[in-house]
Amino acid sequence: MKKNMVPIIVLIIIIALFAGSVSATNNTNGVSIQKVVQKNLIDSGSNKFYWGERGGLFAYTWKTYKTSNGVVVQVHYKTINNSWYSTYSITKLTSSKLKIVETSPEVKLYSGRSSVTSYAKTSLTPVTYYWKNIRPQIKSDGYFFA
């Protein structure tokens, strides 16, 4: 049951983040969804460089959000001819293992599956792992590997 909930939770987060005109509020406390999501933003940035195999200028921006069970990193990639989003969900499985799930059109194109799951053997929390391992990789070339 929990395994089936992860894609649903990620989908809900993505919808809430990209719906700029969302005006829905939580009836229990009157706080808008956008304000809650923005409060959980822990990092954002952008970079661009010339990358021949991507068709010239390759630019990307990223935003990282802390969730109740880990971290969600959203990267928006742009080339001259194309634009797409990738979402990385990082959650703690055990005291020594993190689960990283990538969802993007590239994953679908190259693997035929909607997402790819990898694991990192570390005792770090998802937030600490993001700052020490993932962010430097994303900052340099837009991608990262567990």
CSV table of C-alpha atoms in Angstrom, one decimal:
chain,number,residue,atom,x,y,z
A,1,MET,CA,0.0,0.0,0.0
A,2,LYS,CA,2.8,2.5,0.9
A,3,LYS,CA,4.6,1.7,-2.4
A,4,ASN,CA,1.4,2.7,-4.3
A,5,MET,CA,1.1,6.0,-2.4
A,6,VAL,CA,4.5,7.4,-3.4
A,7,PRO,CA,3.6,8.1,-7.0
A,8,ILE,CA,0.3,9.6,-5.9
A,9,ILE,CA,2.0,11.9,-3.4
A,10,VAL,CA,4.6,12.9,-6.0
A,11,LEU,CA,1.9,13.7,-8.5
A,12,ILE,CA,-0.1,15.8,-6.0
A,13,ILE,CA,3.1,17.8,-5.2
A,14,ILE,CA,3.8,18.4,-8.9
A,15,ILE,CA,0.3,19.5,-9.5
A,16,ALA,CA,0.4,21.9,-6.6
A,17,LEU,CA,3.8,23.3,-7.6
A,18,PHE,CA,3.0,24.0,-11.3
A,19,ALA,CA,-0.5,25.3,-10.9
A,20,GLY,CA,0.4,29.0,-10.4
A,21,SER,CA,-3.2,30.0,-10.2
A,22,VAL,CA,-4.2,27.6,-7.6
A,23,SER,CA,-6.4,29.3,-5.1
A,24,ALA,CA,-7.7,26.3,-3.2
A,25,THR,CA,-7.4,26.5,0.5
A,26,ASN,CA,-7.3,24.0,3.3
A,27,ASN,CA,-10.7,24.4,5.1
A,28,THR,CA,-9.2,23.4,8.5
A,29,ASN,CA,-6.9,26.3,8.8
A,30,GLY,CA,-7.4,28.6,5.8
A,31,VAL,CA,-3.8,28.3,4.5
A,32,SER,CA,-3.4,28.1,0.8
A,33,ILE,CA,-1.6,25.2,-0.8
A,34,GLN,CA,0.9,27.5,-2.5
A,35,LYS,CA,1.9,29.1,0.7
A,36,VAL,CA,2.6,25.7,2.4
A,37,VAL,CA,4.6,24.5,-0.6
A,38,GLN,CA,6.7,27.7,-0.8
A,39,LYS,CA,7.5,27.5,2.9
A,40,ASN,CA,9.0,24.1,2.3
A,41,LEU,CA,11.4,25.4,-0.4
A,42,ILE,CA,14.9,24.8,0.7
A,43,ASP,CA,16.9,25.6,-2.4
A,44,SER,CA,16.6,26.9,-6.0
A,45,GLY,CA,19.0,27.8,-8.8
A,46,SER,CA,19.8,27.9,-12.5
A,47,ASN,CA,22.6,27.3,-14.9
A,48,LYS,CA,23.2,27.3,-18.6
A,49,PHE,CA,26.1,26.2,-20.9
A,50,TYR,CA,26.8,25.0,-24.4
A,51,TRP,CA,26.2,21.2,-24.7
A,52,GLY,CA,26.6,19.9,-28.3
A,53,GLU,CA,24.6,16.7,-27.9
A,54,ARG,CA,21.6,18.6,-26.5
A,55,GLY,CA,21.4,20.9,-29.5
A,56,GLY,CA,23.4,23.9,-28.4
A,57,LEU,CA,22.6,26.0,-25.4
A,58,PHE,CA,21.3,23.9,-22.6
A,59,ALA,CA,19.7,25.7,-19.6
A,60,TYR,CA,18.0,24.4,-16.5
A,61,THR,CA,16.5,25.6,-13.3
A,62,TRP,CA,15.8,23.7,-10.2
A,63,LYS,CA,13.8,23.9,-7.0
A,64,THR,CA,14.1,21.7,-4.0
A,65,TYR,CA,11.3,21.2,-1.5
A,66,LYS,CA,11.4,19.4,1.9
A,67,THR,CA,8.4,17.1,2.4
A,68,SER,CA,7.3,15.1,5.4
A,69,ASN,CA,9.1,12.0,4.3
A,70,GLY,CA,12.1,13.4,2.4
A,71,VAL,CA,13.1,15.8,-0.4
A,72,VAL,CA,11.6,16.5,-3.8
A,73,VAL,CA,13.9,18.1,-6.5
A,74,GLN,CA,12.2,19.5,-9.6
A,75,VAL,CA,14.5,20.4,-12.6
A,76,HIS,CA,13.2,22.3,-15.6
A,77,TYR,CA,15.5,21.6,-18.7
A,78,LYS,CA,15.4,23.8,-21.8
A,79,THR,CA,17.2,23.6,-25.1
A,80,ILE,CA,16.5,25.6,-28.3
A,81,ASN,CA,14.0,23.1,-29.5
A,82,ASN,CA,12.7,21.4,-26.4
A,83,SER,CA,11.7,21.8,-22.7
A,84,TRP,CA,10.9,19.2,-20.1
A,85,TYR,CA,10.7,18.6,-16.3
A,86,SER,CA,12.3,15.9,-14.2
A,87,THR,CA,11.2,15.2,-10.6
A,88,TYR,CA,13.5,13.4,-8.2
A,89,SER,CA,12.0,12.1,-4.9
A,90,ILE,CA,14.5,11.2,-2.2
A,91,THR,CA,13.2,9.3,0.9
A,92,LYS,CA,14.8,7.5,3.7
A,93,LEU,CA,14.2,3.7,3.7
A,94,THR,CA,16.4,2.4,6.5
A,95,SER,CA,19.0,4.0,8.7
A,96,SER,CA,21.6,3.3,6.0
A,97,LYS,CA,19.7,3.5,2.7
A,98,LEU,CA,18.0,6.3,0.7
A,99,LYS,CA,15.5,5.7,-2.2
A,100,ILE,CA,15.7,8.0,-5.2
A,101,VAL,CA,12.9,8.0,-7.7
A,102,GLU,CA,13.3,9.9,-11.0
A,103,THR,CA,10.3,10.7,-13.1
A,104,SER,CA,10.7,12.5,-16.5
A,105,PRO,CA,9.9,12.2,-20.2
A,106,GLU,CA,13.6,11.2,-20.7
A,107,VAL,CA,13.1,8.2,-18.4
A,108,LYS,CA,10.0,7.2,-20.4
A,109,LEU,CA,11.9,7.6,-23.7
A,110,TYR,CA,15.0,5.7,-22.8
A,111,SER,CA,13.7,3.0,-20.4
A,112,GLY,CA,10.0,2.7,-21.4
A,113,ARG,CA,9.0,3.1,-17.8
A,114,SER,CA,7.4,6.1,-16.1
A,115,SER,CA,10.1,6.3,-13.4
A,116,VAL,CA,13.5,4.8,-12.4
A,117,THR,CA,14.4,3.9,-8.9
A,118,SER,CA,17.9,3.9,-7.5
A,119,TYR,CA,19.3,3.5,-4.0
A,120,ALA,CA,22.1,5.3,-2.1
A,121,LYS,CA,23.9,3.5,0.8
A,122,THR,CA,24.3,6.3,3.3
A,123,SER,CA,23.4,7.2,6.9
A,124,LEU,CA,22.7,10.8,5.9
A,125,THR,CA,19.1,12.2,6.0
A,126,PRO,CA,17.6,13.1,2.6
A,127,VAL,CA,18.1,16.8,3.2
A,128,THR,CA,21.8,16.4,4.2
A,129,TYR,CA,22.3,14.0,1.3
A,130,TYR,CA,20.9,16.6,-1.0
A,131,TRP,CA,23.2,19.4,0.2
A,132,LYS,CA,26.4,17.2,0.2
A,133,ASN,CA,25.9,15.0,-2.8
A,134,ILE,CA,23.0,16.0,-5.1
A,135,ARG,CA,23.3,19.8,-5.2
A,136,PRO,CA,26.9,19.9,-6.4
A,137,GLN,CA,26.1,17.6,-9.2
A,138,ILE,CA,22.9,19.4,-10.3
A,139,LYS,CA,24.7,22.7,-10.1
A,140,SER,CA,27.5,21.6,-12.4
A,141,ASP,CA,25.6,19.8,-15.2
A,142,GLY,CA,21.9,19.5,-14.3
A,143,TYR,CA,21.9,15.8,-13.5
A,144,PHE,CA,22.9,13.6,-10.6
A,145,PHE,CA,23.6,10.0,-9.9
A,146,ALA,CA,23.1,8.1,-6.6
